[in-house]
């Protein structure tokens, strides 16, 4: 097996990595996309206004479930999770009894059929209670077994596994490896077909397997070698977590999310039936990326919950705490922070709800909307948490247990800050999200002029491409000169918010022109202008959030007239704050320190400034290599455990299962 593995993955250069990533992305746009239009200067408000609504039956089921969920969450001792660094088994069982592991799974497969919108609402509530519980359910349903199966599974696979998932069989997604993060072309785990084609034999090491310590079912990404009868490529497999040869060597510990069941997992000679292949060979990455189109919305939902909780704490504390004769919230320095938290929380909920309903409708392509929601919400959620700690002062830095021990309200502001930090890394770091969204944002340009900027093409082919590109830009560029945003009466049905929608429309065209100028200036080199592309993406994110906020305010005004004024005030203040950020980003497109920063960084890496590090000690030196494929020598035999089942039988079954599994694992390793 080792020889096969080594021959499958050799040195992967930049072109190969790009080719793998490009092959995995969805390349067609069969449905309209509001967010894509923002990057092309096409502000089509009709795609999101009037605000879409969930169906009546889904709303009824969703509200009933949220009521049950609230009752259950009030019984959860969140301080115990933080103190013991573990979600108690009775919480797992309680969630299973509620049906929380099947929120998005259709009713016909044993789930609740809540759809994305009420799944988001549930995660928002959970995010206000404990982020580790949110991570558990999100990893299970957003990227674990249910979503890939609903997307690409056969009917037989769905009927076999989805009811188990809905009943509480926790699932995990195994993609990342010690040497593989956002560059899947380097994936080394292998799935070698048997001679008769009846099964695959999986080998590899998987890192950061969220839920992996407690999972019953796994989605494993592994590379199938190309051979006769096998197209090969990175493929997705459903694997039983207790299969011989699977060992969870370690439960990883982190800065936050202390209750997360995240492990280091090895697969050695794991035999998987061929019927467990999801989709076709080579489609694993595409399935994973398509799954994330809606799956990424889980993180914004959790951030919205954290924002709402932060707003409540900031409001109550800022009225109760008095300094210099006034509540601290009346001092401008704190008032600005409170206003930011309130306005941004309104926008967070607007972005999450709009994206969720669009996902349920399935009439729009939301790949950019979902990616923008994840990117923007994770950054804003972190800022909100940081501002709350600052508002609380020393009490913001103090733990909830410490506050409780000395008789004060146990507000876990510092815990929230630690818990939310991972969201800027989970499911695509901010930097990677910038690149992924930028690729989609410039897709129309690459389709029209991609050959024109390809230096490898012959002159004749480039001339032909120039004619094609000229036709596209001759039609497109004139549309960017003027639009509804230039007319003082446009969007008047939004009352005082109309001015913000006109700004979004104008700025959308301005952003599209700037992107075109960037293409013309740097051509094929644009992909290396990551600072420029990141700002383009961030501007689009702000415009999307403003549009979502205005549309949400209009919906609230229609549904609840007595909240019209407050909803409009929140949307207005958010739009003004967002405009300040947007104008700064627009200016920084062309006036920035990117070039000097990159030159300095290159010299830092070359060691030119190592003298600046003198006078310190690095306690990490000598503790190990930066990255290792080796399983740590002190790793436990197997830390996998069962968390959902008959409480009366769980103990005995767990012990017997662990002993048997350890024996099977040792046998498999010996055979390997």
mmCIF file of C-alpha atoms in Angstrom, residues 332-469:
data_model
loop_
_atom_site.group_PDB
_atom_site.id
_atom_site.type_symbol
_atom_site.label_atom_id
_atom_site.label_comp_id
_atom_site.label_asym_id
_atom_site.label_seq_id
_atom_site.Cartn_x
_atom_site.Cartn_y
_atom_site.Cartn_z
ATOM 1 C CA UNK A 332 -19.597 58.564 23.388
ATOM 2 C CA UNK A 333 -16.620 56.180 23.346
ATOM 3 C CA UNK A 334 -18.836 53.317 24.517
ATOM 4 C CA UNK A 335 -21.936 54.516 22.659
ATOM 5 C CA UNK A 336 -20.087 54.142 19.349
ATOM 6 C CA UNK A 337 -19.330 50.519 20.191
ATOM 7 C CA UNK A 338 -22.915 49.800 21.239
ATOM 8 C CA UNK A 339 -24.188 51.331 17.992
ATOM 9 C CA UNK A 340 -21.764 49.206 15.964
ATOM 10 C CA UNK A 341 -22.889 46.033 17.723
ATOM 11 C CA UNK A 342 -26.602 46.822 17.263
ATOM 12 C CA UNK A 343 -26.399 47.877 13.616
ATOM 13 C CA UNK A 344 -24.091 45.041 12.618
ATOM 14 C CA UNK A 345 -26.204 42.438 14.406
ATOM 15 C CA UNK A 346 -29.216 43.634 12.423
ATOM 16 C CA UNK A 347 -27.210 43.222 9.217
ATOM 17 C CA UNK A 348 -25.906 39.804 10.267
ATOM 18 C CA UNK A 349 -29.423 38.501 10.714
ATOM 19 C CA UNK A 350 -30.462 40.108 7.427
ATOM 20 C CA UNK A 351 -27.651 38.393 5.506
ATOM 21 C CA UNK A 352 -28.257 35.011 7.171
ATOM 22 C CA UNK A 353 -32.031 35.006 6.673
ATOM 23 C CA UNK A 354 -31.920 36.241 3.094
ATOM 24 C CA UNK A 355 -29.294 33.686 2.093
ATOM 25 C CA UNK A 356 -31.157 30.915 3.908
ATOM 26 C CA UNK A 357 -34.482 31.540 2.214
ATOM 27 C CA UNK A 358 -32.788 31.858 -1.173
ATOM 28 C CA UNK A 359 -31.146 28.478 -0.551
ATOM 29 C CA UNK A 360 -34.509 26.895 0.276
ATOM 30 C CA UNK A 361 -36.203 28.381 -2.786
ATOM 31 C CA UNK A 362 -33.498 26.872 -5.020
ATOM 32 C CA UNK A 363 -34.361 29.358 -7.767
ATOM 33 C CA UNK A 364 -31.141 31.374 -7.420
ATOM 34 C CA UNK A 365 -27.490 30.431 -7.514
ATOM 35 C CA UNK A 366 -26.273 31.351 -4.031
ATOM 36 C CA UNK A 367 -22.656 30.198 -4.182
ATOM 37 C CA UNK A 368 -21.391 33.806 -3.928
ATOM 38 C CA UNK A 369 -24.078 34.847 -1.427
ATOM 39 C CA UNK A 370 -23.176 31.962 0.908
ATOM 40 C CA UNK A 371 -19.448 32.577 0.558
ATOM 41 C CA UNK A 372 -19.862 36.307 1.200
ATOM 42 C CA UNK A 373 -22.061 35.577 4.214
ATOM 43 C CA UNK A 374 -19.407 33.275 5.675
ATOM 44 C CA UNK A 375 -16.560 35.705 4.991
ATOM 45 C CA UNK A 376 -18.311 38.856 6.184
ATOM 46 C CA UNK A 377 -20.127 37.350 9.180
ATOM 47 C CA UNK A 378 -17.022 35.649 10.562
ATOM 48 C CA UNK A 379 -15.083 38.911 10.424
ATOM 49 C CA UNK A 380 -17.902 41.019 11.865
ATOM 50 C CA UNK A 381 -18.788 38.458 14.507
ATOM 51 C CA UNK A 382 -15.196 38.549 15.747
ATOM 52 C CA UNK A 383 -15.239 42.357 15.838
ATOM 53 C CA UNK A 384 -18.482 42.369 17.804
ATOM 54 C CA UNK A 385 -17.049 39.923 20.348
ATOM 55 C CA UNK A 386 -13.908 42.030 20.695
ATOM 56 C CA UNK A 387 -15.919 45.206 21.220
ATOM 57 C CA UNK A 388 -18.038 43.503 23.884
ATOM 58 C CA UNK A 389 -14.910 42.512 25.821
ATOM 59 C CA UNK A 390 -13.742 46.137 25.605
ATOM 60 C CA UNK A 391 -17.104 47.461 26.804
ATOM 61 C CA UNK A 392 -17.000 45.089 29.769
ATOM 62 C CA UNK A 393 -13.419 46.112 30.598
ATOM 63 C CA UNK A 394 -11.690 43.914 33.180
ATOM 64 C CA UNK A 395 -14.879 41.897 33.556
ATOM 65 C CA UNK A 396 -14.748 41.165 29.826
ATOM 66 C CA UNK A 397 -11.314 39.605 30.258
ATOM 67 C CA UNK A 398 -12.360 37.610 33.343
ATOM 68 C CA UNK A 399 -13.893 34.157 32.912
ATOM 69 C CA UNK A 400 -17.535 33.451 33.682
ATOM 70 C CA UNK A 401 -16.583 30.958 36.411
ATOM 71 C CA UNK A 402 -14.340 33.525 38.093
ATOM 72 C CA UNK A 403 -17.104 36.150 37.994
ATOM 73 C CA UNK A 404 -19.589 33.661 39.423
ATOM 74 C CA UNK A 405 -17.178 32.633 42.176
ATOM 75 C CA UNK A 406 -17.016 36.188 43.517
ATOM 76 C CA UNK A 407 -20.743 36.756 43.309
ATOM 77 C CA UNK A 408 -21.138 38.566 39.976
ATOM 78 C CA UNK A 409 -23.130 37.703 36.891
ATOM 79 C CA UNK A 410 -21.322 34.943 34.975
ATOM 80 C CA UNK A 411 -20.934 36.648 31.581
ATOM 81 C CA UNK A 412 -18.611 34.650 29.323
ATOM 82 C CA UNK A 413 -17.492 37.485 27.050
ATOM 83 C CA UNK A 414 -13.895 36.244 26.895
ATOM 84 C CA UNK A 415 -15.112 32.739 26.052
ATOM 85 C CA UNK A 416 -17.181 34.070 23.165
ATOM 86 C CA UNK A 417 -14.130 35.899 21.836
ATOM 87 C CA UNK A 418 -12.121 32.675 21.927
ATOM 88 C CA UNK A 419 -14.933 30.596 20.457
ATOM 89 C CA UNK A 420 -15.643 32.929 17.532
ATOM 90 C CA UNK A 421 -12.031 33.282 16.468
ATOM 91 C CA UNK A 422 -12.056 29.945 14.618
ATOM 92 C CA UNK A 423 -14.818 31.113 12.289
ATOM 93 C CA UNK A 424 -12.278 33.189 10.369
ATOM 94 C CA UNK A 425 -10.497 29.879 9.629
ATOM 95 C CA UNK A 426 -13.250 27.218 9.555
ATOM 96 C CA UNK A 427 -14.546 26.068 6.151
ATOM 97 C CA UNK A 428 -12.155 28.333 4.261
ATOM 98 C CA UNK A 429 -10.030 30.990 5.947
ATOM 99 C CA UNK A 430 -10.716 34.646 5.241
ATOM 100 C CA UNK A 431 -7.732 34.716 2.887
ATOM 101 C CA UNK A 432 -8.892 31.646 0.974
ATOM 102 C CA UNK A 433 -12.476 32.939 0.838
ATOM 103 C CA UNK A 434 -11.174 36.143 -0.729
ATOM 104 C CA UNK A 435 -9.524 34.116 -3.484
ATOM 105 C CA UNK A 436 -12.507 31.794 -4.024
ATOM 106 C CA UNK A 437 -15.003 34.642 -4.253
ATOM 107 C CA UNK A 438 -12.662 36.712 -6.418
ATOM 108 C CA UNK A 439 -12.468 33.805 -8.872
ATOM 109 C CA UNK A 440 -16.258 33.785 -9.170
ATOM 110 C CA UNK A 441 -16.428 37.577 -9.291
ATOM 111 C CA UNK A 442 -14.137 37.765 -12.325
ATOM 112 C CA UNK A 443 -15.601 34.672 -13.987
ATOM 113 C CA UNK A 444 -17.391 36.702 -16.665
ATOM 114 C CA UNK A 445 -14.132 38.454 -17.544
ATOM 115 C CA UNK A 446 -12.177 35.213 -17.724
ATOM 116 C CA UNK A 447 -14.897 33.675 -19.885
ATOM 117 C CA UNK A 448 -14.818 36.644 -22.247
ATOM 118 C CA UNK A 449 -11.106 37.479 -22.224
ATOM 119 C CA UNK A 450 -9.368 34.522 -20.605
ATOM 120 C CA UNK A 451 -7.699 33.449 -23.838
ATOM 121 C CA UNK A 452 -6.664 37.019 -24.534
ATOM 122 C CA UNK A 453 -4.475 37.142 -21.436
ATOM 123 C CA UNK A 454 -3.093 33.613 -21.822
ATOM 124 C CA UNK A 455 0.609 34.084 -22.663
ATOM 125 C CA UNK A 456 0.892 30.533 -23.999
ATOM 126 C CA UNK A 457 -1.497 31.112 -26.907
ATOM 127 C CA UNK A 458 -0.289 31.747 -30.444
ATOM 128 C CA UNK A 459 -0.766 35.226 -31.908
ATOM 129 C CA UNK A 460 -3.575 34.083 -34.225
ATOM 130 C CA UNK A 461 -5.540 32.599 -31.339
ATOM 131 C CA UNK A 462 -5.040 35.724 -29.268
ATOM 132 C CA UNK A 463 -6.333 37.887 -32.093
ATOM 133 C CA UNK A 464 -9.416 35.696 -32.337
ATOM 134 C CA UNK A 465 -9.887 36.008 -28.575
ATOM 135 C CA UNK A 466 -9.523 39.780 -28.845
ATOM 136 C CA UNK A 467 -12.471 39.943 -31.243
ATOM 137 C CA UNK A 468 -14.626 37.870 -28.898
ATOM 138 C CA UNK A 469 -13.626 39.912 -25.845
#
